[in-house]
Amino acid sequence: MKWLSLILVALSVSPLTTGAQAAPAEANPFFEEWKTPFGVPPFERITNEHFLPAIQKGIAGERQEVEAIANSREAPTFANTIERLDAAGELLDKVTPVFSNLTSAETNDRLQEIAKQVAPLLAALRDDIFLNEKLFGRVKQVWEQRDRLKLGPEQRKLVEETYKDFVRGGANLDAEQKKRLREVNRELSVLSVRFGENLLKETNAYRLVIDNRADLAGLPETAIAAAADAAKAAGQAGKWVFTLHAPSIWPFLSYADNRDLRRQILTAYIQRGDQGNQFDNKQIVSRIAALRAERAKILGYPTHAHYVLEERMAKNPDGVYGLLKQLWEPALAVAHQEAQSLQAMIQAQGQDFKLAPWDWRYYAEKVKQARYELDENQVREYFTLENMWKGAFYVANRLYGLKFVERTDIPKYHPEVRTFEVQDADGSHLGVFLADFHPRPGKRGGAWSSRYRGQRFRAGKDIRPIVVNVCNFTRPTADQPALLGLEEVETLFHELGHGLHSLLSRIHYGGLARVPQDFVELPSQIMEHWATEPEVLKVYTKHYKTGAPIPDELITKIKNAEKFNQGFATVEYLAASFLDMDWHMLSAEQHQDVIAFEKAALEKIRLMPEIVVRYRSPYFQHIFSGGYAAGYYSYIWSEVLDTDAFRAFKEKSLFDEATARSFRRNILEKGGTEDAMEMYKRFRGREPSVEPLLEKRGLKRKTG
Ligand SMILES: [Zn+2]
């Protein structure tokens, strides 16, 4: 049943609309054993038309297996009920990761159509399992006997998690409630696919076309060259095209002298999904929030947030709001100070307008250069993508002894994907790692790490994982390699951290792979700390032209500037976390005017007008199409953990062997086999402290 977590993250739904012919079954690669290296999906042989028949057959197969478990005449045992359920759905486990990964990273209109067909099918299967009374009866019997069954710790945890999944999936409801729950789940699955699809269309639709060279003033050569390439690709050679994709819009907002063009592109960005056209997401947002609230009520929870958070380290909304509020006031105070220095810079340059959201990044860059003499573009010249991932692999090697061996015989779904075999310190095979770095029209925004195959044991054999990291990094241009900004470098390390969490996993049951969302960013965010450590920077940075290592002076400047603009970054992020929580604190059947709701949520926390919430509701993909509902706070919750955990290294040394071994054994290998706080305490020897985070973000003065 490993796909359960997948569909939450991925996509979903609406009526069948096409009449395309299914490929003949015998030619469908999903029905064969894959003879590729390490059993990586044979992407070159998989076409759009293979998915639906494979998923349908997979669903039918799993339904049969589940029925057989439910109708067994034997008395229920761990092996014949819980373990069999965990292993059920092998074909579906093979198809759905390929499908959901491709609909995120390399999608097309046909695949999106299929996604809308598939989502309600998967939602219905999920309901058929959790709402099956006979099956639940057997699961419950095993659960009731759990103390007497002589189970190992993983087995016991699997019994508990399985039972809880059924209860949370509605197993205890009456027939009427079950019927309504199914309808709600089905509709939600469709809406979340539509939300993501609309956003992709809106993001791709906008272009800022510049035909006057003077309008490029202030922009670095890298950004100009990329814009010229983008124009050429769009059939507008000789002009410059800027888009709403991260490598295009953020440099534009940081450097373009033309204030009106900055206003135009940021306005386009923040109006996505809110333009009253056919891709408008407002109704979808309101409906999703109402349906989630209704579902929570059916299941016996006050709100969707209560329902979600029960499974997290935070435990309940008070736990989340408590941390957010603790950080909000100091962050807001720092952001107001930052706004003052930006306003002063505006005045110093002989202007008299009031700082606006499209000015923040631009003047922040100016203040940064004046105060720290740190020029991001100068830094970029040392950060070639090629060296950065070598640097990230270097850190993984120093910490855990891992080797990433590039292999060209591993199948890939796009020519730009890089393929690696990952080996443990003793040379044994750990898994496969795919890396997909640059934006394409068929890829959604952001960066993520996912799996084509999760690690687990099957018939006593350790099945090793196939992991993919997908990013939207700056492209190489005609005469330059891909040069990354500092934030992109941190993202690269971050996603590799998620990758390591998957690659190092050593658990028996796929059903225990799920980790609480406010814990799952610990392995990723801790990796960011190594990215800018001088000891690491010196090893892997090289100037892209001269090959010279990064000068000490520049490293010092990077370190000095680390706390710069943290008020902005923290406020922008926390505001989105509050907004997410507020959306999921609704009680049932409250339909909302999305814009008014958002405005009220942000006024309540007194968000300053110079800062736009990091995601406005109509493009808040994390929470409306990405599995982070009532979970966006998780990044900062995990940051409490990662700053505290990184300190455990720093207290000894950057690559301290014993600390790394403990982190690997107690955290990275464990998946969700134990309570997250218990795992953390075993690593750290105590509960996490919030102090290192406050210091790192400059939100608190060091005492003593
Ligand atoms: Zn992450």
XYZ file of C-alpha atoms and ligand atoms in Angstrom:
705
model
C 0.000 0.000 0.000
C 2.979 2.296 -0.422
C 1.131 4.363 -2.987
C -1.053 5.878 -0.320
C 1.427 8.567 0.527
C 2.066 9.134 -3.143
C -1.430 10.089 -4.082
C -1.526 12.575 -1.272
C 1.475 14.324 -2.704
C 0.533 13.883 -6.279
C -2.426 14.491 -8.330
C -5.922 13.896 -9.097
C -9.142 14.041 -10.978
C -12.247 14.327 -13.120
C -14.293 12.603 -15.696
C -12.867 10.490 -18.453
C -12.593 12.689 -21.457
C -10.593 10.994 -24.133
C -10.941 8.129 -26.462
C -7.304 7.393 -27.140
C -6.661 3.712 -27.754
C -4.861 1.751 -25.080
C -1.649 0.106 -26.197
C -1.891 -3.681 -26.526
C -1.200 -5.328 -23.168
C 1.664 -7.480 -24.402
C 3.619 -4.371 -25.372
C 3.087 -2.608 -22.069
C 6.454 -2.353 -20.276
C 4.712 -2.221 -16.898
C 3.655 -5.838 -17.369
C 7.232 -7.070 -17.753
C 10.094 -7.552 -15.404
C 12.561 -4.752 -16.031
C 15.955 -6.038 -17.130
C 17.485 -2.565 -17.050
C 20.441 -1.777 -14.739
C 19.093 -1.958 -11.156
C 15.567 -2.306 -12.498
C 15.250 1.402 -13.321
C 12.048 2.024 -15.338
C 12.739 1.621 -19.083
C 11.639 5.198 -19.774
C 12.392 5.111 -23.474
C 9.803 2.355 -23.937
C 7.077 3.853 -21.749
C 4.517 6.010 -23.524
C 1.551 7.984 -22.220
C -0.822 5.248 -23.307
C 0.791 2.605 -21.111
C -0.205 4.277 -17.853
C -3.950 3.960 -17.703
C -4.145 0.226 -18.515
C -1.305 -0.491 -16.088
C -2.874 1.538 -13.307
C -6.280 -0.024 -13.912
C -4.798 -3.498 -13.812
C -2.796 -2.566 -10.733
C -5.908 -1.319 -8.977
C -7.842 -4.463 -9.884
C -4.958 -6.610 -8.656
C -4.677 -4.819 -5.361
C -8.429 -4.923 -4.869
C -8.332 -8.702 -5.354
C -5.458 -9.147 -2.925
C -7.214 -7.016 -0.342
C -10.473 -8.949 -0.796
C -8.586 -12.196 -0.302
C -7.108 -10.905 2.950
C -10.505 -9.652 4.117
C -12.285 -12.922 3.287
C -9.655 -15.289 4.646
C -11.066 -18.074 6.833
C -7.923 -18.239 8.918
C -7.830 -16.393 12.211
C -6.175 -13.001 11.634
C -2.467 -12.866 12.386
C 0.297 -10.349 11.803
C 1.534 -12.350 8.806
C -1.775 -13.094 7.083
C -3.261 -9.630 7.604
C -0.874 -6.771 8.399
C 2.170 -8.043 6.515
C 0.164 -9.165 3.497
C -1.585 -5.820 3.346
C 1.756 -4.048 3.416
C 2.997 -6.140 0.516
C -0.199 -5.820 -1.552
C -0.299 -3.838 -4.767
C 3.030 -4.673 -6.341
C 2.027 -3.627 -9.856
C 0.568 -0.374 -8.607
C 3.775 0.266 -6.677
C 5.612 -0.120 -9.943
C 3.419 2.195 -12.037
C 2.265 5.005 -9.769
C 5.723 6.345 -8.842
C 6.645 6.560 -12.531
C 3.356 8.231 -13.274
C 3.361 10.748 -10.446
C 7.033 11.624 -10.930
C 6.552 12.250 -14.634
C 3.413 14.330 -14.158
C 5.558 16.594 -11.958
C 8.823 16.638 -13.869
C 8.051 15.941 -17.523
C 4.368 16.277 -18.122
C 2.270 17.031 -21.192
C -1.394 17.638 -21.927
C -2.145 13.966 -22.456
C -0.476 12.961 -19.194
C -2.437 15.654 -17.369
C -5.652 14.285 -18.811
C -4.738 10.810 -17.625
C -3.877 12.253 -14.211
C -7.395 13.561 -13.950
C -8.754 10.127 -14.812
C -6.464 8.286 -12.454
C -6.863 10.442 -9.357
C -10.461 9.447 -8.555
C -9.653 5.797 -9.286
C -6.864 5.817 -6.718
C -8.984 7.766 -4.241
C -11.728 5.155 -4.633
C -9.315 2.255 -4.131
C -8.014 3.887 -0.991
C -11.577 4.230 0.288
C -12.396 0.640 -0.694
C -9.561 -0.538 1.507
C -10.123 1.673 4.536
C -13.886 1.386 4.457
C -13.900 -2.409 4.050
C -15.559 -3.629 7.237
C -14.343 -7.212 7.170
C -10.800 -6.085 6.535
C -10.919 -3.526 9.312
C -12.344 -6.194 11.624
C -9.270 -8.342 11.038
C -6.838 -5.451 11.374
C -8.537 -4.483 14.603
C -8.265 -8.002 15.983
C -4.536 -8.076 15.380
C -4.218 -4.608 16.850
C -6.115 -5.659 19.989
C -3.765 -8.625 20.438
C -0.610 -6.641 19.757
C 0.756 -6.987 23.292
C 0.539 -10.756 23.194
C 1.913 -11.378 19.720
C 5.669 -11.260 20.380
C 6.188 -8.714 17.629
C 9.493 -7.030 16.873
C 9.559 -3.217 17.191
C 9.021 -2.623 13.447
C 6.217 -5.164 13.338
C 4.491 -3.594 16.296
C 4.813 -0.136 14.777
C 3.366 -1.453 11.503
C 0.341 -2.859 13.361
C -0.222 0.464 15.101
C 0.209 2.534 11.956
C -2.040 0.270 9.902
C -4.801 0.393 12.502
C -4.490 4.168 12.761
C -4.613 4.543 8.960
C -7.916 2.682 8.916
C -9.416 4.773 11.693
C -8.196 7.988 10.079
C -9.462 6.716 6.745
C -12.992 6.394 8.146
C -13.221 2.722 9.146
C -15.256 3.509 12.264
C -17.899 5.577 10.435
C -21.489 4.529 9.748
C -22.698 3.758 6.234
C -24.070 7.229 5.560
C -20.865 8.932 6.680
C -18.758 6.508 4.664
C -20.730 7.338 1.558
C -20.213 11.054 2.026
C -16.513 10.556 2.823
C -16.035 8.782 -0.484
C -17.646 11.663 -2.352
C -15.494 14.201 -0.550
C -12.286 12.267 -1.238
C -13.166 11.906 -4.866
C -13.876 15.577 -5.361
C -10.731 16.607 -3.479
C -8.607 14.353 -5.628
C -9.904 16.051 -8.773
C -9.604 19.576 -7.448
C -6.008 19.185 -6.405
C -4.981 18.096 -9.916
C -6.866 20.990 -11.440
C -5.206 23.447 -9.086
C -1.713 22.330 -10.113
C -2.597 22.246 -13.763
C -4.013 25.776 -13.725
C -0.921 27.032 -11.965
C 1.398 25.437 -14.517
C -0.596 27.059 -17.332
C -0.566 30.452 -15.626
C 3.162 30.281 -14.923
C 4.013 29.313 -18.489
C 1.641 31.846 -20.053
C 3.466 34.978 -18.955
C 6.409 36.528 -20.771
C 8.076 39.833 -20.231
C 9.482 40.636 -23.668
C 12.129 43.335 -23.829
C 13.246 44.763 -27.146
C 15.055 47.822 -25.899
C 18.548 47.092 -24.594
C 18.308 50.046 -22.193
C 15.640 48.152 -20.249
C 18.245 45.512 -19.371
C 20.317 48.009 -17.375
C 21.589 46.601 -14.079
C 21.142 42.952 -15.041
C 24.147 40.625 -14.892
C 25.443 39.112 -18.113
C 24.265 35.644 -17.077
C 20.657 36.811 -16.779
C 20.820 38.713 -20.072
C 22.289 35.746 -21.926
C 19.620 33.426 -20.502
C 16.896 35.896 -21.534
C 18.337 36.072 -25.058
C 18.301 32.258 -25.244
C 14.724 32.190 -23.983
C 13.722 34.723 -26.643
C 15.363 32.648 -29.342
C 13.548 29.538 -28.110
C 10.294 31.509 -28.228
C 10.912 32.545 -31.828
C 11.806 36.125 -30.885
C 15.517 36.128 -31.644
C 17.180 39.466 -30.971
C 14.888 40.251 -28.049
C 15.016 39.209 -24.388
C 12.382 37.138 -22.646
C 11.906 36.916 -18.886
C 9.499 34.444 -17.325
C 7.961 33.604 -13.958
C 10.315 30.639 -13.528
C 12.702 31.030 -10.601
C 15.997 31.433 -12.503
C 14.432 34.225 -14.546
C 12.213 36.295 -12.250
C 14.374 36.450 -9.099
C 17.531 37.790 -10.763
C 15.346 40.251 -12.671
C 13.829 41.551 -9.426
C 17.251 41.745 -7.795
C 19.069 43.653 -10.519
C 16.858 45.324 -13.134
C 17.132 49.103 -12.770
C 13.821 49.639 -14.551
C 11.383 49.937 -11.662
C 8.254 49.710 -13.774
C 9.351 46.434 -15.361
C 10.112 45.055 -11.908
C 6.593 46.032 -10.895
C 5.160 44.355 -13.992
C 6.859 40.995 -13.535
C 6.203 40.756 -9.784
C 2.580 41.727 -10.319
C 2.230 38.969 -12.907
C 3.795 36.520 -10.463
C 1.464 37.332 -7.594
C -1.639 37.368 -9.758
C -1.267 33.798 -10.965
C -4.495 31.914 -10.453
C -6.285 35.150 -9.571
C -7.074 36.671 -12.956
C -10.684 35.638 -13.441
C -9.747 33.605 -16.528
C -10.281 29.869 -17.114
C -7.205 29.055 -15.003
C -8.410 30.950 -11.934
C -7.863 28.929 -8.756
C -9.956 30.905 -6.266
C -13.063 28.742 -6.425
C -10.935 25.625 -6.206
C -9.193 26.977 -3.105
C -12.445 27.780 -1.374
C -13.928 24.424 -2.259
C -10.862 22.446 -1.160
C -10.812 24.219 2.202
C -14.524 23.561 2.742
C -14.265 19.898 1.758
C -11.272 19.315 3.998
C -13.145 20.898 6.888
C -16.153 18.737 6.179
C -14.033 15.591 6.049
C -12.387 16.461 9.355
C -15.801 16.895 10.942
C -17.017 13.546 9.588
C -13.931 11.893 11.056
C -14.490 13.516 14.419
C -11.923 16.325 14.403
C -12.662 20.034 14.995
C -10.721 21.078 11.862
C -8.508 19.716 9.088
C -5.487 21.073 10.962
C -6.368 18.964 14.013
C -6.748 15.940 11.754
C -3.393 16.459 10.055
C -1.358 17.499 13.072
C -2.285 14.503 15.174
C 0.275 12.655 13.043
C 3.035 15.247 13.384
C 5.636 16.134 15.975
C 3.689 19.333 16.634
C 0.666 17.200 17.688
C -1.967 19.991 17.441
C -2.603 23.544 16.135
C -1.472 25.081 19.426
C 1.901 23.439 18.944
C 2.244 25.029 15.508
C 0.886 28.492 16.343
C 3.062 28.447 19.451
C 6.269 28.142 17.444
C 5.101 30.529 14.687
C 4.198 33.219 17.219
C 7.449 32.791 19.085
C 9.297 33.614 15.860
C 6.918 36.142 14.309
C 7.433 39.219 16.508
C 11.249 39.144 16.447
C 11.220 38.459 12.696
C 8.784 41.288 12.003
C 10.867 43.677 14.079
C 13.998 42.776 12.117
C 12.122 43.101 8.805
C 10.978 46.628 9.754
C 14.596 47.568 10.436
C 15.575 46.108 7.082
C 12.847 48.128 5.362
C 14.269 51.279 6.920
C 17.737 50.623 5.570
C 16.299 49.899 2.127
C 14.316 53.150 2.262
C 17.510 54.961 3.255
C 19.261 53.447 0.234
C 16.451 54.676 -2.024
C 16.895 58.195 -0.620
C 20.668 57.958 -0.875
C 20.277 57.288 -4.572
C 18.314 60.496 -4.959
C 14.839 58.945 -5.197
C 11.867 59.726 -3.043
C 9.323 56.936 -3.634
C 8.183 54.617 -0.899
C 9.658 51.106 -0.811
C 7.311 48.642 -2.578
C 7.422 44.824 -2.861
C 9.112 45.041 -6.314
C 11.856 47.171 -4.776
C 12.776 44.929 -1.879
C 15.112 42.474 -3.597
C 16.659 45.191 -5.740
C 17.584 47.504 -2.873
C 18.470 44.605 -0.587
C 21.087 43.681 -3.181
C 22.381 47.268 -3.156
C 22.546 47.387 0.645
C 24.262 44.028 0.705
C 26.893 45.194 -1.727
C 27.452 48.391 0.241
C 27.500 46.766 3.657
C 29.286 43.509 2.957
C 30.800 44.239 -0.444
C 29.226 40.956 -1.445
C 28.214 40.738 -5.070
C 26.094 37.646 -5.748
C 27.270 37.657 -9.353
C 30.871 37.478 -8.346
C 29.995 34.521 -6.111
C 28.090 32.832 -8.926
C 31.234 32.674 -11.062
C 32.680 30.165 -8.580
C 29.506 28.113 -8.307
C 29.246 26.037 -11.441
C 26.496 23.451 -11.220
C 28.998 20.724 -12.044
C 31.230 21.614 -9.093
C 28.307 22.156 -6.764
C 26.981 18.658 -7.055
C 30.500 17.333 -6.764
C 30.671 19.363 -3.560
C 27.422 17.901 -2.283
C 28.627 14.386 -3.125
C 31.914 15.206 -1.395
C 30.031 16.054 1.810
C 28.015 12.812 1.569
C 31.288 10.982 1.121
C 33.031 12.620 4.075
C 30.038 12.030 6.347
C 28.885 8.578 5.333
C 31.540 7.233 2.974
C 29.138 7.224 0.005
C 30.320 7.203 -3.602
C 28.239 8.516 -6.514
C 29.397 6.782 -9.681
C 28.005 8.276 -12.889
C 26.692 5.630 -15.287
C 25.475 6.241 -18.763
C 23.685 2.896 -19.156
C 20.888 3.750 -16.715
C 17.613 4.749 -18.441
C 16.480 8.366 -18.132
C 13.216 10.154 -18.915
C 14.855 13.226 -20.433
C 18.284 13.705 -22.043
C 19.209 16.273 -19.373
C 18.830 13.793 -16.506
C 22.095 12.574 -14.940
C 22.265 9.021 -13.620
C 24.376 7.636 -10.775
C 24.891 4.432 -8.905
C 25.324 5.129 -5.200
C 27.734 2.865 -3.334
C 28.242 2.507 0.388
C 31.663 2.889 2.037
C 32.384 -0.823 1.518
C 31.540 -0.594 -2.184
C 28.164 -2.337 -1.863
C 25.222 -1.067 -3.875
C 22.972 1.378 -1.991
C 20.684 2.697 -4.695
C 20.284 4.690 -7.873
C 20.252 8.474 -7.989
C 18.796 10.532 -10.853
C 19.362 14.289 -11.014
C 17.251 16.610 -13.175
C 18.406 20.197 -12.809
C 16.885 22.750 -15.156
C 13.411 24.204 -15.799
C 11.311 22.989 -18.707
C 7.732 23.838 -19.641
C 6.574 20.365 -18.553
C 8.094 20.690 -15.081
C 6.391 22.304 -12.136
C 8.217 24.989 -10.170
C 10.357 24.473 -7.089
C 12.639 21.596 -6.215
C 11.889 18.186 -4.769
C 13.240 14.739 -4.097
C 11.167 11.687 -4.822
C 11.434 7.967 -5.470
C 10.786 5.711 -8.434
C 11.167 2.809 -6.046
C 11.226 2.974 -2.284
C 13.530 0.833 -0.163
C 11.969 -2.137 1.655
C 12.495 -5.851 2.176
C 10.658 -8.326 0.016
C 10.921 -12.062 0.751
C 13.970 -11.447 2.899
C 15.703 -9.427 0.194
C 16.678 -5.777 0.626
C 15.175 -3.906 -2.344
C 17.326 -0.816 -2.825
C 15.742 2.515 -3.786
C 15.708 4.563 -6.993
C 15.768 8.228 -6.015
C 15.291 11.350 -8.128
C 16.049 14.989 -7.372
C 14.287 17.531 -9.543
C 15.227 21.218 -9.514
C 14.736 24.389 -11.529
C 18.271 25.774 -11.588
C 19.809 28.401 -13.838
C 20.616 26.960 -17.252
C 23.957 27.085 -18.984
C 24.013 29.658 -21.777
C 25.709 29.576 -25.160
C 29.061 30.542 -23.680
C 28.771 29.852 -19.957
C 28.240 26.765 -17.841
C 25.279 26.814 -15.421
C 26.322 29.229 -12.664
C 24.298 28.984 -9.478
C 23.329 31.591 -6.929
C 23.878 30.926 -3.243
C 20.244 30.010 -2.714
C 20.375 27.496 -5.547
C 23.459 25.910 -4.015
C 21.613 25.521 -0.733
C 18.660 23.995 -2.566
C 20.977 21.492 -4.254
C 22.372 20.399 -0.880
C 18.863 20.392 0.594
C 17.456 18.046 -2.011
C 20.480 15.779 -1.785
C 19.716 15.571 1.952
C 16.249 14.216 1.130
C 17.923 11.919 -1.381
C 20.276 10.536 1.277
C 17.335 9.939 3.605
C 15.805 7.723 0.903
C 19.079 6.132 -0.199
C 20.241 5.169 3.283
C 16.882 3.788 4.385
C 17.011 0.315 5.973
C 13.502 -0.635 6.941
C 11.528 -3.819 6.452
C 8.066 -2.584 5.597
C 7.206 -0.064 2.900
C 4.318 1.035 5.104
C 6.801 2.481 7.578
C 8.617 4.685 5.069
C 6.379 7.641 5.893
C 8.043 10.196 8.161
C 6.172 13.036 9.910
C 6.290 16.074 7.680
C 7.741 18.331 10.381
C 10.602 15.844 10.776
C 11.241 15.086 7.126
C 13.011 18.400 6.473
C 15.633 17.618 9.115
C 17.766 15.394 6.825
C 17.459 17.909 3.985
C 17.956 21.163 5.841
C 20.902 19.924 7.859
C 22.789 19.419 4.565
C 22.436 23.139 3.783
C 24.749 23.913 6.693
C 27.676 22.171 5.025
C 27.113 23.993 1.733
C 28.644 27.249 2.922
C 31.179 25.993 5.440
C 34.570 27.457 4.422
C 36.208 24.041 4.748
C 33.763 22.700 2.155
C 33.694 25.752 -0.131
C 37.462 25.586 -0.503
C 37.333 22.016 -1.705
C 34.791 22.308 -4.469
C 34.462 25.886 -5.702
C 36.443 26.910 -8.756
C 36.128 29.983 -10.931
C 34.442 28.914 -14.149
C 37.008 30.698 -16.333
C 40.275 30.657 -14.408
C 39.780 27.513 -12.291
C 40.980 29.449 -9.231
C 39.485 28.411 -5.888
C 37.225 30.880 -4.155
C 39.312 33.517 -2.311
C 39.192 33.548 1.515
C 38.084 37.134 1.388
C 34.961 36.213 -0.567
C 34.186 33.348 1.829
C 34.394 35.792 4.726
C 31.980 38.090 2.939
C 29.545 35.223 2.357
C 29.663 34.242 6.026
C 29.264 37.870 7.163
C 26.234 38.346 4.961
C 24.470 35.193 6.144
C 22.136 36.972 8.526
C 21.401 39.692 6.000
C 17.753 39.999 4.911
C 16.710 37.211 7.287
C 13.890 39.406 8.589
C 12.418 39.461 5.087
C 12.982 35.753 4.470
C 11.504 34.770 7.825
C 8.502 37.075 7.573
C 7.704 36.064 3.992
C 7.821 32.411 5.013
C 6.042 32.679 8.377
C 3.217 34.681 6.798
C 2.610 31.782 4.388
C 2.686 29.361 7.324
C 0.044 31.373 9.180
C -2.072 31.573 6.030
C -1.827 27.804 5.551
C -2.862 27.165 9.154
C -5.751 29.619 8.963
C -7.102 27.932 5.839
C -7.182 24.650 7.706
C -8.661 25.930 10.960
C -12.067 26.369 9.338
C -14.974 24.359 10.575
C -17.173 22.605 8.080
C -19.165 24.236 5.314
C -17.721 27.692 5.535
C -17.296 28.922 2.008
C -14.817 31.741 1.786
C -14.163 34.715 -0.412
C -10.536 33.747 -0.993
C -9.149 37.240 -1.343
C -10.987 38.580 1.702
C -9.966 35.562 3.748
C -6.328 35.939 2.798
C -6.388 39.652 3.504
C -7.866 39.095 6.959
C -5.338 36.356 7.770
C -2.420 38.620 6.860
C -3.864 41.688 8.590
C -4.261 39.675 11.754
C -0.495 39.159 11.910
C 0.173 42.749 10.730
C 2.178 41.727 7.686
C 3.929 44.825 6.400
C 2.831 46.087 2.953
C 6.387 46.009 1.583
C 6.459 42.198 1.830
C 4.172 39.851 -0.093
C 3.344 36.552 1.574
C 5.626 33.912 0.031
C 2.685 32.149 -1.595
C -0.701 33.727 -2.108
C -3.595 31.261 -1.907
C -4.247 30.889 -5.680
C -0.680 29.654 -6.232
C 0.028 28.016 -2.879
C 0.737 24.657 -4.503
C 2.281 23.151 -1.374
C -1.031 23.220 0.442
C -3.623 22.938 -2.325
C -1.907 20.452 -4.615
C 1.140 19.179 -2.809
C 0.494 17.427 0.494
C 1.595 20.281 2.785
C -1.856 21.327 4.024
C -1.473 22.489 7.629
C 2.147 21.552 7.067
C 3.953 24.529 5.559
C 5.201 25.358 9.065
C 7.190 22.103 8.856
C 10.202 23.771 7.298
C 10.825 25.987 10.294
C 9.866 23.279 12.758
C 12.477 21.096 11.101
C 14.882 24.028 11.159
C 14.741 23.995 14.945
C 15.866 20.382 14.648
C 18.476 20.874 11.941
C 20.235 23.861 13.512
C 20.308 22.020 16.829
C 21.503 18.809 15.151
C 24.193 20.582 13.141
C 25.463 22.037 16.379
C 26.118 18.468 17.525
C 28.635 18.249 14.676
C 30.118 21.683 15.313
C 30.604 20.891 18.994
C 33.056 18.216 17.824
C 34.077 18.743 14.201
C 32.447 19.360 10.848
C 32.675 15.731 9.726
C 32.857 14.073 13.138
C 32.704 10.350 12.480
C 30.796 9.263 15.570
C 28.199 12.009 15.167
C 27.725 11.171 11.483
C 27.375 7.481 12.291
C 24.782 8.257 14.946
C 22.847 10.537 12.578
C 22.845 7.835 9.943
C 21.827 4.990 12.298
C 19.285 6.892 14.386
C 17.710 9.154 11.766
C 18.570 8.450 8.126
C 18.204 4.664 8.150
C 15.067 4.569 10.246
C 12.289 5.909 8.048
C 9.132 6.122 10.135
C 9.821 3.010 12.193
C 9.859 4.926 15.482
C 8.466 8.052 17.079
C 10.359 11.021 15.610
C 11.107 12.690 18.934
C 12.477 9.412 20.304
C 14.763 9.069 17.281
C 15.947 12.637 17.693
C 16.633 12.212 21.387
C 18.636 9.083 20.700
C 20.817 11.084 18.312
C 21.122 14.252 20.387
C 20.809 12.915 23.896
C 18.039 15.426 24.655
C 15.095 17.293 23.102
C 15.913 19.982 20.508
C 16.520 23.578 21.553
C 15.156 26.590 19.604
C 18.135 28.792 20.515
C 20.448 27.785 17.642
C 17.721 28.717 15.140
C 17.143 32.159 16.656
C 20.863 32.832 16.581
C 21.328 31.579 13.046
C 18.585 33.826 11.717
C 19.813 36.802 13.718
C 16.515 37.005 15.581
C 18.142 37.053 18.959
C 21.246 38.614 20.390
C 23.781 36.206 21.787
C 23.970 36.580 25.533
C 27.138 36.408 27.597
Zn 12.631 19.712 1.520
